[in-house]
Coordinates of C-alpha atoms in Angstrom, one line a residue:
M1 CA -58.2 47.2 -106.2
K2 CA -56.9 48.0 -102.6
G3 CA -57.3 45.3 -100.1
R4 CA -57.6 42.4 -102.7
W5 CA -55.2 40.2 -104.5
K6 CA -56.2 41.5 -107.9
A7 CA -54.3 43.2 -110.6
S8 CA -55.2 44.5 -114.1
E9 CA -54.4 42.4 -117.2
E10 CA -51.5 44.9 -117.8
N11 CA -50.0 44.3 -114.5
H12 CA -50.3 40.5 -115.1
Q13 CA -48.1 41.0 -118.2
K14 CA -45.5 43.2 -116.6
K15 CA -41.8 42.3 -116.3
Y16 CA -40.4 43.2 -112.8
L17 CA -36.6 43.4 -112.1
F18 CA -35.5 43.5 -108.4
F19 CA -31.9 44.6 -107.7
D20 CA -29.8 44.2 -104.4
L21 CA -26.2 43.2 -103.9
L22 CA -26.7 42.1 -100.3
N23 CA -27.9 38.6 -99.6
T24 CA -26.8 38.3 -95.9
G25 CA -28.9 38.2 -92.7
H26 CA -32.3 39.2 -93.3
H27 CA -31.8 40.8 -96.7
Y28 CA -32.5 37.6 -98.7
Q29 CA -35.5 36.6 -96.9
Y30 CA -37.0 40.1 -97.2
N31 CA -36.1 40.4 -100.9
L32 CA -37.7 36.9 -101.5
A33 CA -41.0 37.9 -99.7
V34 CA -41.3 41.0 -101.9
M35 CA -40.9 39.0 -105.1
K36 CA -43.3 36.2 -104.0
G37 CA -45.7 38.9 -103.3
V38 CA -45.5 40.3 -106.8
L39 CA -45.9 36.8 -108.3
K40 CA -49.0 36.1 -105.9
G41 CA -50.6 39.4 -107.1
A42 CA -49.7 38.9 -110.8
P43 CA -49.1 35.2 -111.4
S44 CA -48.4 35.8 -115.2
S45 CA -45.8 38.6 -114.6
E46 CA -42.0 37.9 -115.1
V47 CA -40.0 38.4 -112.1
T48 CA -36.2 38.4 -112.1
Y49 CA -33.7 39.0 -109.2
Y50 CA -30.6 40.6 -110.3
S51 CA -27.7 40.1 -107.6
S52 CA -24.4 38.7 -107.0
G53 CA -22.9 36.0 -104.8
L54 CA -26.1 34.0 -104.3
E55 CA -25.6 30.5 -103.0
E56 CA -26.7 27.5 -105.1
S57 CA -29.4 26.6 -102.6
R58 CA -30.9 30.1 -102.8
Q59 CA -30.8 30.0 -106.5
A60 CA -32.8 26.8 -106.6
E61 CA -35.1 28.4 -104.1
L62 CA -35.7 31.3 -106.5
E63 CA -36.3 28.8 -109.5
A64 CA -38.9 26.9 -107.4
A65 CA -40.8 30.0 -106.6
G66 CA -40.8 31.0 -110.4
I67 CA -38.2 33.8 -110.1
S68 CA -35.5 34.2 -112.6
Y69 CA -32.0 34.8 -111.4
Q70 CA -29.6 37.1 -113.2
R71 CA -26.1 37.3 -111.7
A72 CA -24.3 40.6 -111.6
V73 CA -20.9 40.3 -113.4
E74 CA -18.2 41.2 -111.0
R75 CA -14.8 41.8 -112.7
R76 CA -11.4 41.0 -111.1
Y77 CA -10.4 44.6 -111.4
H78 CA -13.5 45.6 -109.2
R79 CA -11.5 44.5 -106.2
Y80 CA -9.0 47.5 -106.7
M81 CA -11.7 50.2 -107.2
P82 CA -13.6 52.1 -104.5
S83 CA -16.8 50.5 -103.4
M84 CA -19.0 53.4 -104.6
L85 CA -17.5 53.1 -108.1
V86 CA -18.2 49.3 -108.2
R87 CA -21.7 49.8 -107.1
A88 CA -22.3 52.3 -110.0
L89 CA -20.8 49.9 -112.5
L90 CA -23.1 47.2 -111.3
L91 CA -26.0 49.3 -111.2
L92 CA -25.3 50.3 -114.8
Q93 CA -25.4 46.5 -115.7
V94 CA -29.0 46.3 -114.2
L95 CA -30.1 49.5 -115.8
R96 CA -29.1 48.2 -119.3
F97 CA -30.8 44.8 -118.5
A98 CA -33.9 46.6 -117.4
Y99 CA -33.9 48.9 -120.6
K100 CA -33.4 45.8 -122.9
H101 CA -36.1 43.7 -121.4
K102 CA -38.4 46.6 -120.7
S103 CA -38.7 45.7 -117.1
V104 CA -39.9 47.8 -114.2
L105 CA -36.8 48.1 -112.0
H106 CA -37.1 48.1 -108.2
L107 CA -34.1 49.0 -106.0
L108 CA -34.5 46.9 -102.9
Y109 CA -31.8 48.7 -100.9
L110 CA -31.6 52.4 -102.2
D111 CA -29.6 53.3 -99.0
T112 CA -26.2 52.3 -100.6
L113 CA -27.2 53.3 -104.1
I114 CA -28.2 57.0 -103.8
I115 CA -24.7 58.3 -105.0
P116 CA -24.2 55.7 -107.6
L117 CA -27.6 56.4 -109.0
V118 CA -26.9 60.2 -109.3
F119 CA -23.8 59.4 -111.3
L120 CA -25.9 57.4 -113.9
I121 CA -28.7 60.1 -114.2
P122 CA -28.3 60.2 -118.1
A123 CA -28.9 56.6 -118.3
L124 CA -32.3 56.9 -116.3
R125 CA -34.2 58.6 -119.1
G126 CA -37.4 56.8 -120.2
M127 CA -37.2 54.2 -117.3
K128 CA -39.6 53.4 -114.6
I129 CA -37.7 52.9 -111.4
T130 CA -38.9 52.5 -107.9
A131 CA -37.0 51.9 -104.8
T132 CA -36.9 51.0 -100.9
L133 CA -35.2 53.3 -98.4
H134 CA -34.7 51.5 -95.1
W135 CA -32.9 54.4 -93.3
Y136 CA -33.2 58.1 -93.3
P137 CA -29.9 59.4 -94.9
P138 CA -27.6 60.6 -92.0
R139 CA -25.6 62.9 -94.1
E140 CA -27.1 66.3 -95.4
S141 CA -25.2 65.7 -98.7
K142 CA -27.1 62.4 -99.2
R143 CA -30.3 64.0 -98.2
R144 CA -30.0 66.7 -101.0
L145 CA -29.3 63.9 -103.5
L146 CA -32.4 61.9 -102.5
R147 CA -34.5 65.0 -102.7
N148 CA -33.2 65.8 -106.2
L149 CA -33.9 62.2 -107.4
L150 CA -37.5 62.4 -106.1
R151 CA -38.2 65.9 -107.2
R152 CA -36.8 65.4 -110.7
Q153 CA -38.7 62.1 -111.0
H154 CA -35.6 60.0 -111.6
L155 CA -37.4 57.7 -108.9
D156 CA -41.1 57.4 -109.5
K157 CA -42.0 56.0 -106.1
L158 CA -40.3 55.4 -102.8
I159 CA -41.2 52.8 -100.2
V160 CA -40.2 53.2 -96.6
H161 CA -40.8 51.1 -93.4
G162 CA -42.9 53.3 -91.0
D163 CA -44.9 56.4 -90.6
Y164 CA -42.2 58.4 -89.0
L165 CA -39.7 57.9 -91.8
R166 CA -42.4 58.6 -94.4
K167 CA -43.0 61.9 -92.8
Q168 CA -39.3 62.8 -92.8
V169 CA -38.9 62.0 -96.5
L170 CA -42.1 64.0 -97.5
E171 CA -40.9 66.9 -95.5
L172 CA -37.5 66.7 -97.1
T173 CA -38.7 66.3 -100.7
S174 CA -42.1 68.2 -100.8
V175 CA -43.2 65.6 -103.4
E176 CA -46.9 64.2 -103.8
Q177 CA -47.8 62.1 -100.8
S178 CA -48.7 59.2 -103.2
R179 CA -45.1 58.9 -104.2
V180 CA -43.8 57.9 -100.8
S181 CA -45.6 54.8 -99.3
S182 CA -45.0 53.1 -95.9
I183 CA -45.0 49.3 -95.5
V184 CA -44.6 47.9 -92.0
Y185 CA -41.6 45.6 -91.9
P186 CA -43.0 42.0 -91.4
N187 CA -42.0 39.2 -89.2
L188 CA -40.4 36.8 -91.6
H189 CA -39.5 34.0 -89.1
P190 CA -42.1 31.3 -87.9
A191 CA -43.8 32.1 -84.6
V192 CA -43.8 28.3 -83.6
V193 CA -40.3 26.9 -82.8
Q194 CA -39.5 23.4 -84.2
E195 CA -39.1 20.9 -81.5
T196 CA -36.2 19.3 -83.4
V197 CA -34.1 22.4 -83.1
Q198 CA -32.1 22.6 -79.7
A199 CA -32.5 26.0 -77.9
P200 CA -29.4 28.0 -77.1
G201 CA -27.8 27.3 -73.6
T202 CA -29.4 28.9 -70.7
H203 CA -28.1 30.5 -67.3
A204 CA -30.2 28.0 -65.5
S205 CA -27.6 25.3 -66.4
Q206 CA -24.9 27.6 -64.8
G207 CA -26.8 27.9 -61.7
A208 CA -29.0 31.0 -62.2
A209 CA -32.4 31.0 -60.9
E210 CA -35.2 30.2 -63.4
S211 CA -37.1 33.2 -62.2
V212 CA -34.3 35.7 -63.3
P213 CA -35.5 37.6 -66.5
T214 CA -33.5 37.3 -69.7
L215 CA -32.5 40.3 -71.7
L216 CA -31.8 39.6 -75.3
C217 CA -29.7 41.7 -77.5
F218 CA -29.8 40.2 -81.0
G219 CA -27.9 41.0 -84.2
G220 CA -24.6 41.6 -85.6
L221 CA -22.2 43.5 -83.4
R222 CA -22.0 46.7 -85.2
Y223 CA -20.9 49.9 -83.5
D224 CA -24.3 51.6 -84.3
K225 CA -26.2 48.9 -82.4
G226 CA -24.5 49.9 -79.0
I227 CA -23.8 46.5 -77.4
D228 CA -21.0 48.2 -75.4
L229 CA -23.6 50.8 -74.1
L230 CA -25.8 47.9 -72.9
L231 CA -22.9 46.3 -71.0
E232 CA -21.9 49.6 -69.5
A233 CA -25.5 50.1 -68.3
A234 CA -25.8 46.7 -66.9
G235 CA -22.6 47.0 -65.0
R236 CA -24.2 49.7 -62.9
L237 CA -27.1 47.3 -61.8
S238 CA -25.3 44.7 -59.8
S239 CA -28.1 44.4 -57.4
Q240 CA -30.7 43.8 -60.2
P241 CA -31.7 40.2 -60.9
F242 CA -31.2 39.5 -64.7
S243 CA -29.2 37.8 -67.3
I244 CA -28.2 39.0 -70.7
L245 CA -28.1 36.9 -73.9
V246 CA -26.0 38.5 -76.7
A247 CA -26.5 36.8 -79.9
G248 CA -25.0 37.7 -83.4
R249 CA -21.9 37.8 -85.4
E250 CA -18.7 39.6 -84.5
Q251 CA -18.3 42.8 -86.5
D252 CA -17.1 46.1 -85.1
F253 CA -17.0 44.5 -81.6
T254 CA -15.2 41.0 -81.2
R255 CA -15.6 38.3 -78.6
G256 CA -12.5 39.7 -77.0
D257 CA -13.9 43.2 -76.8
L258 CA -16.9 42.1 -75.1
E259 CA -15.3 39.7 -72.7
Q260 CA -13.1 42.7 -71.5
I261 CA -16.1 44.8 -70.8
I262 CA -17.7 41.9 -69.1
R263 CA -14.7 41.4 -66.8
D264 CA -14.5 45.1 -66.1
K265 CA -18.0 45.4 -65.2
G266 CA -18.2 42.2 -63.0
L267 CA -20.7 40.7 -65.3
E268 CA -19.3 37.2 -65.8
H269 CA -22.1 35.3 -64.2
K270 CA -24.8 37.5 -66.0
V271 CA -23.8 37.5 -69.7
E272 CA -24.0 34.7 -72.2
L273 CA -22.3 35.2 -75.6
C274 CA -23.6 33.4 -78.7
L275 CA -21.3 35.1 -81.2
E276 CA -22.0 33.4 -84.4
Y277 CA -24.3 33.7 -87.5
I278 CA -27.7 32.7 -86.3
P279 CA -29.6 30.5 -89.2
D280 CA -33.1 31.7 -90.0
H281 CA -34.8 28.5 -88.4
E282 CA -33.0 29.1 -85.0
V283 CA -33.8 33.0 -84.8
P284 CA -37.4 32.3 -83.0
L285 CA -35.6 30.3 -80.3
Y286 CA -33.7 33.3 -79.1
F287 CA -36.8 35.4 -79.0
E288 CA -39.0 32.8 -77.3
R289 CA -36.5 32.4 -74.7
A290 CA -36.1 36.1 -73.9
D291 CA -38.4 38.1 -71.5
I292 CA -37.2 41.5 -72.7
I293 CA -35.5 42.5 -76.0
V294 CA -33.0 45.5 -75.7
L295 CA -32.1 47.6 -78.6
P296 CA -29.3 49.8 -77.3
Y297 CA -28.8 51.6 -80.5
R298 CA -26.8 54.7 -81.0
K299 CA -28.2 58.0 -82.4
M300 CA -26.9 57.3 -85.7
F301 CA -29.3 54.3 -86.1
S302 CA -32.2 55.8 -87.9
G303 CA -34.1 52.8 -89.5
Q304 CA -36.5 50.1 -88.5
S305 CA -35.2 47.2 -86.7
G306 CA -35.6 43.5 -87.4
P307 CA -35.3 42.5 -83.7
L308 CA -38.1 44.9 -82.9
T309 CA -40.3 43.1 -85.5
E310 CA -39.4 39.7 -84.1
A311 CA -40.0 40.8 -80.5
A312 CA -43.3 42.6 -81.3
A313 CA -44.7 39.6 -83.2
R314 CA -44.2 37.6 -80.0
G315 CA -45.6 40.2 -77.6
K316 CA -42.3 40.7 -75.8
V317 CA -41.3 43.7 -73.9
I318 CA -38.9 46.1 -76.0
I319 CA -36.4 48.6 -74.6
G320 CA -35.2 50.9 -77.4
P321 CA -34.1 54.5 -78.2
S322 CA -36.6 57.2 -78.1
H323 CA -35.6 58.7 -81.4
G324 CA -36.5 57.9 -85.0
E325 CA -38.8 55.0 -86.3
I326 CA -38.1 52.7 -83.4
G327 CA -38.9 55.3 -80.7
Y328 CA -42.2 56.2 -82.6
C329 CA -43.2 52.5 -82.8
I330 CA -42.5 51.7 -79.1
E331 CA -44.3 54.9 -77.9
R332 CA -47.1 54.8 -80.6
Y333 CA -48.1 51.1 -80.3
G334 CA -47.2 50.4 -76.6
L335 CA -44.5 48.0 -77.2
G336 CA -42.3 48.7 -74.2
V337 CA -40.2 51.6 -72.9
S338 CA -37.9 54.0 -74.5
F339 CA -34.6 55.6 -73.4
R340 CA -32.5 58.6 -74.6
A341 CA -30.1 57.2 -77.1
E342 CA -26.4 57.0 -75.7
D343 CA -27.5 57.9 -72.3
I344 CA -26.2 55.0 -70.2
S345 CA -27.8 56.2 -67.0
D346 CA -31.3 56.4 -68.7
L347 CA -30.9 53.0 -70.3
G348 CA -30.0 51.5 -66.9
D349 CA -33.0 53.1 -65.4
K350 CA -35.3 51.9 -68.1
I351 CA -34.0 48.2 -67.7
V352 CA -34.8 48.4 -64.0
Y353 CA -38.3 49.8 -64.9
A354 CA -38.9 47.1 -67.4
I355 CA -37.8 44.3 -65.0
H356 CA -40.1 45.6 -62.1
N357 CA -43.1 46.2 -64.4
M358 CA -42.7 43.4 -66.9
D359 CA -46.1 41.8 -66.4
E360 CA -47.9 45.0 -67.3
L361 CA -45.6 45.9 -70.1
R362 CA -46.1 42.5 -71.5
R363 CA -49.8 42.7 -71.4
K364 CA -49.6 46.0 -73.4
S365 CA -47.2 44.6 -75.9
Q366 CA -49.3 41.3 -76.5
S367 CA -52.5 43.3 -77.0
S368 CA -50.8 45.8 -79.4
E369 CA -52.4 46.4 -82.7
Y370 CA -48.9 46.4 -84.1
K371 CA -48.7 42.7 -84.0
A372 CA -51.4 42.4 -86.7
L373 CA -49.5 44.7 -89.0
L374 CA -46.6 42.4 -89.2
S375 CA -48.2 39.7 -91.2
P376 CA -46.1 38.5 -94.2
G377 CA -49.2 38.3 -96.2
I378 CA -50.1 41.9 -95.5
F379 CA -46.5 42.8 -96.4
E380 CA -46.5 41.0 -99.7
Q381 CA -49.9 42.4 -100.6
R382 CA -49.1 45.9 -99.9
Y383 CA -45.8 45.6 -101.9
F384 CA -47.5 44.3 -104.9
E385 CA -50.1 47.1 -104.6
E386 CA -47.4 49.7 -104.7
L387 CA -45.4 48.4 -107.5
A388 CA -48.3 47.5 -109.7
G389 CA -50.0 50.8 -109.2

């Protein structure tokens, strides 16, 4: 029954099997919220998490929540094999497990499993498989494979994050609308910051004025997330009062890379680097401190954004690309301003606009209806309704 935490006796007795090989960053917290939601909706159901490399503390957390953990068996020879083939072999393991235990299988991160799943189509017969797609496939070849998986009903149902992505998938596949559902990506971090946790260093301690707005760029330093584009744009705004806080792990860009750009652009007194893994309990500190959240993502970034969710939940002003799900959310719900992706000049202009109109933009963001949609409770309930249906 929609809108209530209620399931049929049949759903209470179901066995649910969730599969994801990624447990870094926000992946684990997201997966845990999904599985807790199913148990909340159907307390008598059996829920199992099939994954690899899970820390003992997280295994204990699953056990405390009533979730079984099944470790994917990774062989030594896997290290010498192409990653796509390894994923296919591990996926075959979970398919066998699901078949043996008569479980409903949900693939929590279909994005990396589209090709392996196609390899294993003969093993999918007679199984109910649902999946979550986080990104619209950037390559035409993967889009064709996704279309075939849905049209031929190798996948029963697909969950995406956002109306924009749902529309894209429906237009691509032409399947019944009920088979593709959108669930808003939730805010999985607490809104209240613990007083015992020390906040990250501030530019005030380096002599910057308290009134200078802080721009936050949060997340791993991947190429598609465009930290270099933000620094390039900021380098053109020498007369503007702002500071930039960059928080996240070194990946495609290293500390050395960023420090070189910072020197070249004369930003030494405007940029602070916190290049390390940010524990979940510290994440709110960075967003609470910031005035404006900048998502300088390249065109290839087509999914939803965790930092957008964190910022929207706190009513922060967001600057993000105008394309895809992010642009749709910013413009549809009044969360800030959007720029033309990879256009450094336009990004700089939008930063200046946001700084000069921050109070007005903040009022709109804080009153946005989008905030109410970010509730973890709503997220859990919606997931249960889709998987139990």
